[in-house]
Coordinates of C-alpha atoms and ligand atoms in Angstrom, one line a residue:
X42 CA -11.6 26.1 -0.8
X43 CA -9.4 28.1 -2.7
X44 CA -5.8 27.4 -3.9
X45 CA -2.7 29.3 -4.1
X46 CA -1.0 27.6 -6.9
X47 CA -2.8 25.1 -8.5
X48 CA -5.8 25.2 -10.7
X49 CA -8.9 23.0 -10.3
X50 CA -10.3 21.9 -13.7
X51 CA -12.7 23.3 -15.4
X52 CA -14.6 20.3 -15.9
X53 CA -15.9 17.3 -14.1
X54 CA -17.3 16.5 -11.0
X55 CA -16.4 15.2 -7.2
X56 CA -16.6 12.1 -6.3
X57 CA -18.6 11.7 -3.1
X58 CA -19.6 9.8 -0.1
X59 CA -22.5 8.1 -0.1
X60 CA -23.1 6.4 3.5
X61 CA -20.3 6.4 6.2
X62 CA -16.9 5.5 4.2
X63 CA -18.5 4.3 0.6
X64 CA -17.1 5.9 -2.3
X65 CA -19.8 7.5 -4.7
X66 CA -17.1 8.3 -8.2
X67 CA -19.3 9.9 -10.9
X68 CA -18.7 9.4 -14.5
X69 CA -16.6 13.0 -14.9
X70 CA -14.7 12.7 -11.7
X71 CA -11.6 15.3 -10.5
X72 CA -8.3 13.0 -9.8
X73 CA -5.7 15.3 -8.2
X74 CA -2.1 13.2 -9.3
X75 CA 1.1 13.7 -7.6
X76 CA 3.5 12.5 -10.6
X77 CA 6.6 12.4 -7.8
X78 CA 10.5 12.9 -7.6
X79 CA 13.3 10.6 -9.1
X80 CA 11.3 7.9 -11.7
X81 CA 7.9 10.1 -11.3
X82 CA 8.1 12.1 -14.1
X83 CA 8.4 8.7 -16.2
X84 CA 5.8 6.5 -14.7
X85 CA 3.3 9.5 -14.0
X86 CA 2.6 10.2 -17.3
X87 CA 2.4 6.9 -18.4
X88 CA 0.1 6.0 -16.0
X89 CA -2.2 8.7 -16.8
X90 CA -2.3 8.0 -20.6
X91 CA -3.2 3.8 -19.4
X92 CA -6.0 5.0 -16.7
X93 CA -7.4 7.7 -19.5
X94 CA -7.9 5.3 -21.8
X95 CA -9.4 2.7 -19.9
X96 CA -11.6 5.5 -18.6
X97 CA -12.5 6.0 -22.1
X98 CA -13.2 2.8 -23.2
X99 CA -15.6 2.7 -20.2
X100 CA -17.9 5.7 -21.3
X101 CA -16.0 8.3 -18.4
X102 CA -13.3 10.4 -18.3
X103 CA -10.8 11.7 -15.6
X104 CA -10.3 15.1 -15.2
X105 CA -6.6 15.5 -13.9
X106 CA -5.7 18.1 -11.3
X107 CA -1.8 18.3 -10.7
X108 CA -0.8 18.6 -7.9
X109 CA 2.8 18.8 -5.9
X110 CA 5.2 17.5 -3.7
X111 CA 9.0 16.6 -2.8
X112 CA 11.1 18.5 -5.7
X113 CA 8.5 19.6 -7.9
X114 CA 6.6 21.6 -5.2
X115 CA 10.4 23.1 -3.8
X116 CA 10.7 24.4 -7.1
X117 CA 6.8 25.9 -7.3
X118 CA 6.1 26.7 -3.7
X119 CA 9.5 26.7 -1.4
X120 CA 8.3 23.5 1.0
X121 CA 7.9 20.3 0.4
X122 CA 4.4 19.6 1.3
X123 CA 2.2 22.9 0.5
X124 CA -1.1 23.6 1.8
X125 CA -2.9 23.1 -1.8
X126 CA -1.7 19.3 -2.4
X127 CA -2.8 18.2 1.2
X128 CA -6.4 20.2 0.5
X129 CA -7.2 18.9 -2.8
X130 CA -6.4 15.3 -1.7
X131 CA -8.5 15.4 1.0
X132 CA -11.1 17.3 -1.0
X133 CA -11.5 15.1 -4.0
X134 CA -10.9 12.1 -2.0
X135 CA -9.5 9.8 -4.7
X136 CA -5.9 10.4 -5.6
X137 CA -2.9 9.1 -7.1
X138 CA 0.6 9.7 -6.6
X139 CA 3.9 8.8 -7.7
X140 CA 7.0 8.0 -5.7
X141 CA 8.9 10.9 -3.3
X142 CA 12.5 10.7 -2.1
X143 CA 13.6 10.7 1.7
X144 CA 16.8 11.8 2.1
X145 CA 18.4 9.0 4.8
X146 CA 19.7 9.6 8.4
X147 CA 19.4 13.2 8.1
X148 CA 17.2 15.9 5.9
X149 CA 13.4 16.3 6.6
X150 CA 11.5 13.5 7.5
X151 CA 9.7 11.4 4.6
X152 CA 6.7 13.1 3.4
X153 CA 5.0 9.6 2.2
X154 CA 4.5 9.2 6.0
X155 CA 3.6 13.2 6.6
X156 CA 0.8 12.7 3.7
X157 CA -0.7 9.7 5.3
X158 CA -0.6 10.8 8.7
X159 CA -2.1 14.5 7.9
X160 CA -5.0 12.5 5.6
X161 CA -5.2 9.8 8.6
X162 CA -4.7 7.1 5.5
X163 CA -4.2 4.5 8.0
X164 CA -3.9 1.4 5.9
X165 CA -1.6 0.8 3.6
X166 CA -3.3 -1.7 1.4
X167 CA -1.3 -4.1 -1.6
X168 CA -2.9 -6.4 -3.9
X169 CA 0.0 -8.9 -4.7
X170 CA -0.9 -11.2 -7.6
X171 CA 1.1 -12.3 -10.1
X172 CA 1.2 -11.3 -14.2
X173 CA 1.8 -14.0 -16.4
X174 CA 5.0 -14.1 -18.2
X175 CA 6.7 -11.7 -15.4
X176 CA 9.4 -13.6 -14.6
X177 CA 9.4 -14.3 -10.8
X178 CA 12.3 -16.3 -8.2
X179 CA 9.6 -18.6 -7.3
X180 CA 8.7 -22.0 -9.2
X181 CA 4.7 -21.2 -8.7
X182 CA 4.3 -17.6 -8.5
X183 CA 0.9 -17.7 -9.7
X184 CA 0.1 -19.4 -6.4
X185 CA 0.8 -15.2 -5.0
X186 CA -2.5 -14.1 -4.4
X187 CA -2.7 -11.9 -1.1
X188 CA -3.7 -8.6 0.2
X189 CA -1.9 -7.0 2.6
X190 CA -3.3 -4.3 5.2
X191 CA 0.2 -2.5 6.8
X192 CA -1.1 0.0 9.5
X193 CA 0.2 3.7 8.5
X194 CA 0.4 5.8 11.7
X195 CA 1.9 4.1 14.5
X196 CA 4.4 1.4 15.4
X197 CA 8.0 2.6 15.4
X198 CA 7.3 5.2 12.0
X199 CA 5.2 7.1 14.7
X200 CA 8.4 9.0 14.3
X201 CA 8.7 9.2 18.1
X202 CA 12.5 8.8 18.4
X203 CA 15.7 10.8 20.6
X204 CA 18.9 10.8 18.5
X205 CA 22.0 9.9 20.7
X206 CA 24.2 12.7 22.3
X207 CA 21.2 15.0 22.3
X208 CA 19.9 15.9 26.1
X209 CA 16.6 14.5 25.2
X210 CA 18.0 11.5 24.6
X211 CA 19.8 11.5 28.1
X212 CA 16.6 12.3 29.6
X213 CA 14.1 9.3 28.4
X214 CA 17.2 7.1 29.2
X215 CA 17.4 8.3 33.0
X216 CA 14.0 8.2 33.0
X217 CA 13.6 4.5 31.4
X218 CA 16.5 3.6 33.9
X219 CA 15.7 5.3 37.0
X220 CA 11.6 5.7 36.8
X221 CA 10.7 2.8 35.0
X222 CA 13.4 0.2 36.5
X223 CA 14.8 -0.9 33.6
X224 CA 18.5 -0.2 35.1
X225 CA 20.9 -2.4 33.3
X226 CA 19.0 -2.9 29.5
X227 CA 21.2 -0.1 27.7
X228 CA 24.3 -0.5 27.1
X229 CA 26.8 2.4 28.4
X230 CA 27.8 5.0 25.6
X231 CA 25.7 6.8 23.0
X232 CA 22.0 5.6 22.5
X233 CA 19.4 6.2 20.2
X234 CA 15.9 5.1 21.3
X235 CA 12.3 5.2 19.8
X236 CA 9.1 4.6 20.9
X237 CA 6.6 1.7 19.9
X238 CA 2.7 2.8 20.2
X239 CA 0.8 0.0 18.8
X240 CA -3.3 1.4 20.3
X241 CA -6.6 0.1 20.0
X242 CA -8.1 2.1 18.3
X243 CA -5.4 1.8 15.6
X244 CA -5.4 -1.7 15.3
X245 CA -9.1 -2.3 15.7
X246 CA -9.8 0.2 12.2
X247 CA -6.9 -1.6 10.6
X248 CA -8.5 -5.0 11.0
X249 CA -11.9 -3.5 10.1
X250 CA -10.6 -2.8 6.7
X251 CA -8.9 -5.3 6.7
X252 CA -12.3 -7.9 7.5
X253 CA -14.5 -5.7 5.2
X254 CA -12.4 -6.1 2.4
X255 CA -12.1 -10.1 2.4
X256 CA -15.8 -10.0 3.0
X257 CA -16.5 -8.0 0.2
X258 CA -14.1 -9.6 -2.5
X259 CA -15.0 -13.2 -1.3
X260 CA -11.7 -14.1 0.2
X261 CA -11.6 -16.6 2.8
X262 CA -9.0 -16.0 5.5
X263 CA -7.7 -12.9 7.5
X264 CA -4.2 -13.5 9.3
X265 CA -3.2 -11.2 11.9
X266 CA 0.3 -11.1 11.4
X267 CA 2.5 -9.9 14.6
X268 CA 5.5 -10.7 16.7
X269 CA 3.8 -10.8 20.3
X270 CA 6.1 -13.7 21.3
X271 CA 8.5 -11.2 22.0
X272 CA 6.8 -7.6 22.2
X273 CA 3.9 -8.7 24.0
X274 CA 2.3 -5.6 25.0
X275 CA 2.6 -4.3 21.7
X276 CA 2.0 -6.6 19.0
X277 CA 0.9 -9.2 21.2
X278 CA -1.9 -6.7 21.9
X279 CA -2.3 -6.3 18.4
X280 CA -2.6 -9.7 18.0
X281 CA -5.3 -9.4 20.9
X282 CA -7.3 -6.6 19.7
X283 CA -7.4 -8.0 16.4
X284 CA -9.4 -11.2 17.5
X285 CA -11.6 -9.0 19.5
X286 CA -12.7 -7.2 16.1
X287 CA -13.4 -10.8 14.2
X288 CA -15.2 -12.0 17.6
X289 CA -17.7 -8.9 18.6
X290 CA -18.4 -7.0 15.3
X291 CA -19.2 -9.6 12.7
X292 CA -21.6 -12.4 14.2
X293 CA -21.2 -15.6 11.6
X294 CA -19.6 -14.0 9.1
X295 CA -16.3 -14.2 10.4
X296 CA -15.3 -17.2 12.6
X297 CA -11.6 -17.9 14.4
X298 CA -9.5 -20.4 13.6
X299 CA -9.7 -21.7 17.2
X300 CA -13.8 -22.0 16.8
X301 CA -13.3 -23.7 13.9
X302 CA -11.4 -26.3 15.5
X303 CA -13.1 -26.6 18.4
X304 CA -16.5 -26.7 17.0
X305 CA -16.5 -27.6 13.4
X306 CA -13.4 -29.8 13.2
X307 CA -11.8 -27.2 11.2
X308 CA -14.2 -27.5 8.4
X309 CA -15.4 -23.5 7.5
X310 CA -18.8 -22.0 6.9
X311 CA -19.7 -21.2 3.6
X312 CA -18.9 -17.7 3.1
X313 CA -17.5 -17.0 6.6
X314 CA -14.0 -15.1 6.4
X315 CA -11.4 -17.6 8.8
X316 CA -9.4 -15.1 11.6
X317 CA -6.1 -16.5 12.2
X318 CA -2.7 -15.1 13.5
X319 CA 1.0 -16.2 12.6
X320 CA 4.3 -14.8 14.4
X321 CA 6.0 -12.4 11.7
X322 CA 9.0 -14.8 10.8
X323 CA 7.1 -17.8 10.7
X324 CA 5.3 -15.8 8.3
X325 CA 7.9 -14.9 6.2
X326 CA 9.0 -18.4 5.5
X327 CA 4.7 -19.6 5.0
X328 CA 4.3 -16.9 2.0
X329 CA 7.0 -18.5 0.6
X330 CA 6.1 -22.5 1.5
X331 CA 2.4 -22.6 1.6
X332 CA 1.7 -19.3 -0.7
X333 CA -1.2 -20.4 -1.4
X334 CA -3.4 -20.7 2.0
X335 CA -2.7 -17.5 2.6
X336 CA -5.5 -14.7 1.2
X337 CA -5.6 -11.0 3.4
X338 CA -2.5 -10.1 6.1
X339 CA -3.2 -7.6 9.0
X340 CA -0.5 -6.2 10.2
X341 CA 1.6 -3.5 12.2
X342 CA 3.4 -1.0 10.3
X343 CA 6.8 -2.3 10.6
X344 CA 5.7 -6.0 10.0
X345 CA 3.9 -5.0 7.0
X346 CA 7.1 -3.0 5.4
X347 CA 8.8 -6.8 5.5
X348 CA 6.1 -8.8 4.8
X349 CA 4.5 -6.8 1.6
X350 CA 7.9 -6.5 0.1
X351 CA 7.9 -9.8 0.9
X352 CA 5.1 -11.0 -1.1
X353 CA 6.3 -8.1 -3.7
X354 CA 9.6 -10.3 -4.5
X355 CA 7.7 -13.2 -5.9
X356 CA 5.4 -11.5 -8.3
X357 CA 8.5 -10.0 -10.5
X358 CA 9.6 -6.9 -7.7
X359 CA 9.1 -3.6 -7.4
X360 CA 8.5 -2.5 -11.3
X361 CA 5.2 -4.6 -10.4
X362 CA 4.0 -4.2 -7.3
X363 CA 0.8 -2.0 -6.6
X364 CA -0.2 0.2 -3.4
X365 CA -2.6 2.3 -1.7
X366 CA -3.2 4.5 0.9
X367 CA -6.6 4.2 2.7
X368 CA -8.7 5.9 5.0
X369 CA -12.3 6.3 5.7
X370 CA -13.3 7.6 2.3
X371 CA -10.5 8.2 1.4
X372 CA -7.6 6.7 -1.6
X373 CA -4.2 7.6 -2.1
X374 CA -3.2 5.2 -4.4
X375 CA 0.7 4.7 -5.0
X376 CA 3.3 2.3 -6.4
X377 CA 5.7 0.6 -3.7
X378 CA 9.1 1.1 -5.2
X379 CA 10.6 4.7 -4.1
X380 CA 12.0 7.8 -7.0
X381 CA 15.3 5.6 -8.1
X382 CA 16.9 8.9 -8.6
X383 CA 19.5 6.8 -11.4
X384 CA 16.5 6.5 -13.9
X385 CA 15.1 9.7 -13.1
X386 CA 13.5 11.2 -16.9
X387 CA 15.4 8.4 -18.9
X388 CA 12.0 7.2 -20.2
X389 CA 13.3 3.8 -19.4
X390 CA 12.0 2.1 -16.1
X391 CA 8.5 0.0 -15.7
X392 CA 5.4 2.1 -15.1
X393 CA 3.5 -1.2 -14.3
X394 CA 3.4 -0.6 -10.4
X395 CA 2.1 2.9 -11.1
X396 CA -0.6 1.7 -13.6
X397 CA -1.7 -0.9 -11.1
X398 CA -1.9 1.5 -8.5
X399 CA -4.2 3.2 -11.0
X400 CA -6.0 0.3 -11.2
X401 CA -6.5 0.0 -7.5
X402 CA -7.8 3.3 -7.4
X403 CA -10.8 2.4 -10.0
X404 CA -12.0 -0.3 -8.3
X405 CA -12.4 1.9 -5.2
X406 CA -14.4 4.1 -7.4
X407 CA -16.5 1.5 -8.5
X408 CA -15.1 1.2 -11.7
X409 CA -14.6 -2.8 -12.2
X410 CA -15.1 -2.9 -15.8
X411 CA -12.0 -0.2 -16.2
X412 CA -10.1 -2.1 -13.6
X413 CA -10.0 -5.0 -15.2
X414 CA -9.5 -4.0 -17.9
X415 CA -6.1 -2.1 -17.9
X416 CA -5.1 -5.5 -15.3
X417 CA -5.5 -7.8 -18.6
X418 CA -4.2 -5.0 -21.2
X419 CA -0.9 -5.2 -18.9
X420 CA -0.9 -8.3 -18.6
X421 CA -1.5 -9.2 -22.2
X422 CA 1.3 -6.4 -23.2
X423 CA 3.5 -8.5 -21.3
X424 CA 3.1 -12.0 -22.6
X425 CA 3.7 -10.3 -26.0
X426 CA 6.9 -9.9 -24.8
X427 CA 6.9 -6.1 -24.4
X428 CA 8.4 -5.2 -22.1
X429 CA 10.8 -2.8 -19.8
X430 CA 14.3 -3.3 -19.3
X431 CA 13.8 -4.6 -15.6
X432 CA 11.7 -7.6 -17.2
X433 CA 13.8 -7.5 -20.5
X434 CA 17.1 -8.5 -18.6
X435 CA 15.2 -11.4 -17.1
X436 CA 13.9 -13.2 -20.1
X437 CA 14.2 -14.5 -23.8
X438 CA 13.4 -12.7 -27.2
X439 CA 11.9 -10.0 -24.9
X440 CA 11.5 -6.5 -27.0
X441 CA 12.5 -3.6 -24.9
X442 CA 10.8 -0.4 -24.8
X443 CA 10.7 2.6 -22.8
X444 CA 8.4 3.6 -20.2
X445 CA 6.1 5.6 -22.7
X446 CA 6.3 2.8 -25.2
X447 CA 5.1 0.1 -22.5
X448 CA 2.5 2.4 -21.9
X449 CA 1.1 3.0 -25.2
X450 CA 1.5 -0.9 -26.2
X451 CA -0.7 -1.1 -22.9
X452 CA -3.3 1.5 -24.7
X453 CA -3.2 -0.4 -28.0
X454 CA -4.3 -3.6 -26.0
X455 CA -6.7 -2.2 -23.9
X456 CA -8.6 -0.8 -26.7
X457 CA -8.6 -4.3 -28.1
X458 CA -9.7 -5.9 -25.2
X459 CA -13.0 -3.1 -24.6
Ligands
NAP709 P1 13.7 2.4 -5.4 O1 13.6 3.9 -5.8 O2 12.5 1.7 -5.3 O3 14.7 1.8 -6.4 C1 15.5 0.6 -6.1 C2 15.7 -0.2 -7.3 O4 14.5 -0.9 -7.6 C3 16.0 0.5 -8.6 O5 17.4 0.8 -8.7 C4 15.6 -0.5 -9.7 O6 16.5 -1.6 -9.7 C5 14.3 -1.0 -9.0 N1 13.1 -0.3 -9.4 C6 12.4 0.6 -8.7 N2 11.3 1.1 -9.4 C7 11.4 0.5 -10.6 C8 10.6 0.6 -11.7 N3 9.5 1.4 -11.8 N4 11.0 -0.1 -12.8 C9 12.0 -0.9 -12.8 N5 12.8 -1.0 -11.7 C10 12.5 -0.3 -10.6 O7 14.4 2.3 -3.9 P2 15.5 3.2 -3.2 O8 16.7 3.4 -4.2 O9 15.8 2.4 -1.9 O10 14.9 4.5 -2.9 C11 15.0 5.7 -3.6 C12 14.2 6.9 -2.9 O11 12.8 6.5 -3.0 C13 14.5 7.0 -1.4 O12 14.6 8.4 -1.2 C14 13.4 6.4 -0.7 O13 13.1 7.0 0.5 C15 12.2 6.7 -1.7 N6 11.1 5.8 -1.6 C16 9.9 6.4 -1.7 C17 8.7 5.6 -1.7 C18 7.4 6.2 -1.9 O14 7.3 7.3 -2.4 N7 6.3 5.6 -1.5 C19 8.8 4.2 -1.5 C20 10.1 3.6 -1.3 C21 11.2 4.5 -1.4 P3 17.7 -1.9 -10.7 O15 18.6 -0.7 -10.7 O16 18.3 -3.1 -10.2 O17 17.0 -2.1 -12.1

């Protein structure tokens, strides 16, 4: 494939398939980045110099492709979303990207959602764990340790929506009044409405992932997490589906919280991952009461928004909190906070969602040894009290540096640690 705009390097290699969905990352691999709008050309870079150097410290080496969205691909190609970035993300399979802004109520629609649709990325995956010394709102952060799978293409982001006063809009209502029977539900006077698809097929590939990864990292439960009191043929059927996944496809491995009870007096296998389900505001108030019985979350888009936000809050926010994008071999790894357009090239915010994101990437690749590491160089950067403003403001005889600052004390460590 060839591109209009961008250049591939030189140097380094593809990382592969090897089987169905595993990811096969040589030594020299190509990693397009996307370094984003707002904050992105802070956090990028500083990223980039982290996951370098624990690359190096390893024995490999990333070969950077830029590539561009949002602001910085107006300025290069005229649109927000060209041909080339979509390509070589889907080409060299493992990918990183900073934050893009989505202008609200108006404006194109956001293109975090267009890249994970057009890649089918269809889990939205976030390790939240806590740091130490990153001061948190809870007493026991450290008790934080889940992973949460947010479906990426349906649910009400499906972007299937009528704006009110528009004659579409007049046409679903007649239709949802007079075909469907549903006569008196809206209220008289402008509407908007949307559409909910929650499918099978979605759900049962999100719980998949979702299964496969607690089997593989040892965790213990999975907890479908929906509000099918309420919307019952939608995430009730989620709910549904979901169970049907742990019950046909996995044999001992994976055992329901009702077997358990029935047939073992709650008392697990060894090794078998637990499938339970919680309603979504229960949920809410359990990460925060009994944070630590919880382990990997399966959920609906919008559920997952909430909930991983959630979870974000009481491991120190959104300077912290990691992301990625997955699909069937396939990483798009990203940090959850947005562009904050206010710090935009101030060198000053916290580039330890991005680097984390980073981090998530490697271990997708394989790369443990570099994963962990540049997890404990950040972690030990920050119980030296050097930190970002965000962290700064919240804590005692804290030194604050700037985004490349953090960064490079991150570096320093890291070479330490190897
Ligand atoms: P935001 O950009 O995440 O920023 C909200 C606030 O969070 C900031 O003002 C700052 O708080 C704090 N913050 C965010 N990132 C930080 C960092 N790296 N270090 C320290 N503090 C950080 O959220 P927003 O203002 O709602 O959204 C701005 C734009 O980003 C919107 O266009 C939105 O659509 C977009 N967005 C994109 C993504 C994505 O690309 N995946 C995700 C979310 C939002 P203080 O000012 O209190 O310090």
């Amino acid at each position: 494939m060839g591109y209009d705009n961008v250049e591939v390097p030189s140097a380094g290699q593809r990382v592969e398939l090897s089987g169905e969905d595993e990811l096969a990352a040589p030594d020299d691999p190509i990693v397009p980045i996307i370094h984003g709008d707002g904050i992105g050309v802070d956090v990028g870079p500083a990223a980039q110099t982290v996951l370098e150097a624990a690359a190096d410290a390893t024995g490999r080496e990333i070969h950077w492709m830029r590539v561009y969205a949002g602001e910085s691909a107006r300025e290069t190609y005229g649109e927000n979303l060209p041909a080339d970035t979509t390509e070589a993300l889907r080409e060299f399979k493992v990918s990183i990207k900073g934050p893009l802004t989505t202008p609200v109520g108006a404006g194109f629609r956001s293109l975090n959602v267009a890249l994970r649709k057009e890649l089918d990325l269809y889990a939205n995956i976030r390790p939240t764990y806590h740091l130490e010394g990153v001061p948190s709102p809870v007493k026991r952060p450290e008790q934080m340790d889940m992973v949460t799978f947010r479906e990426n293409t349906e649910d009400v982001y499906a972007g299937i929506e009528w704006e009110a006063g528009t004659e579409a809009v007049r046409e679903v209502e007649a239709f949802v009044a007079e075909e469907m029977g549903f006569d008196d539900t809206i209220h008289d006077g402008p509407v908007g409405i949307g559409v909910k698809p929650i499918t099978e097929f979605g759900t049962k590939r999100l719980v998949r992932k979702a299964i496969d990864y607690a089997l593989e990292h040892g965790r213990d439960s999975v907890t479908l997490v929906h509000k099918g009191n309420i919307m019952k043929f939608t995430e009730g059927a989620f709910r549904d589906w979901g169970y049907e996944v742990a019950e046909a496809e996995y044999g001992e491995e994976v055992i329901t919280e009702d077997t358990l009870w029935e047939e073992r007096d709650g008392e697990p296998p060894d090794d078998a991952v637990v499938v339970n389900d919680r309603i979504a505001d229960n949920m809410l108030q359990q990460i925060l009461t009994r944070t630590d019985q919880y382990d990997v979350l399966a959920m609906p888009n919008l559920n997952g928004d909430y909930v991983s936000d959630a979870c974000g809050a009481q491991i120190g926010g959104l300077g912290i909190a990691p992301g990625a994008n997955v699909g069937d071999g396939r990483v798009l790894a990203e940090p959850v906070h947005g562009s904050a357009p206010k710090y935009a090239g101030q060198d000053k915010v916290n580039p330890t969602a991005m680097i984390l994101s980073g981090r998530i990437m490697l271990e997708f690749m394989g790369w443990t040894d570099a994963a962990d590491l540049v997890r404990d160089a950040v972690e030990r950067t920050i119980v030296d009290r050097k930190v970002t403003y965000d962290i700064e403001r919240q804590i005692e005889g804290g030194e604050k540096l700037a985004t490349s600052e953090f960064a490079a004390a991150v570096v320093d460590n890291l070479r330490e640690l190897a």
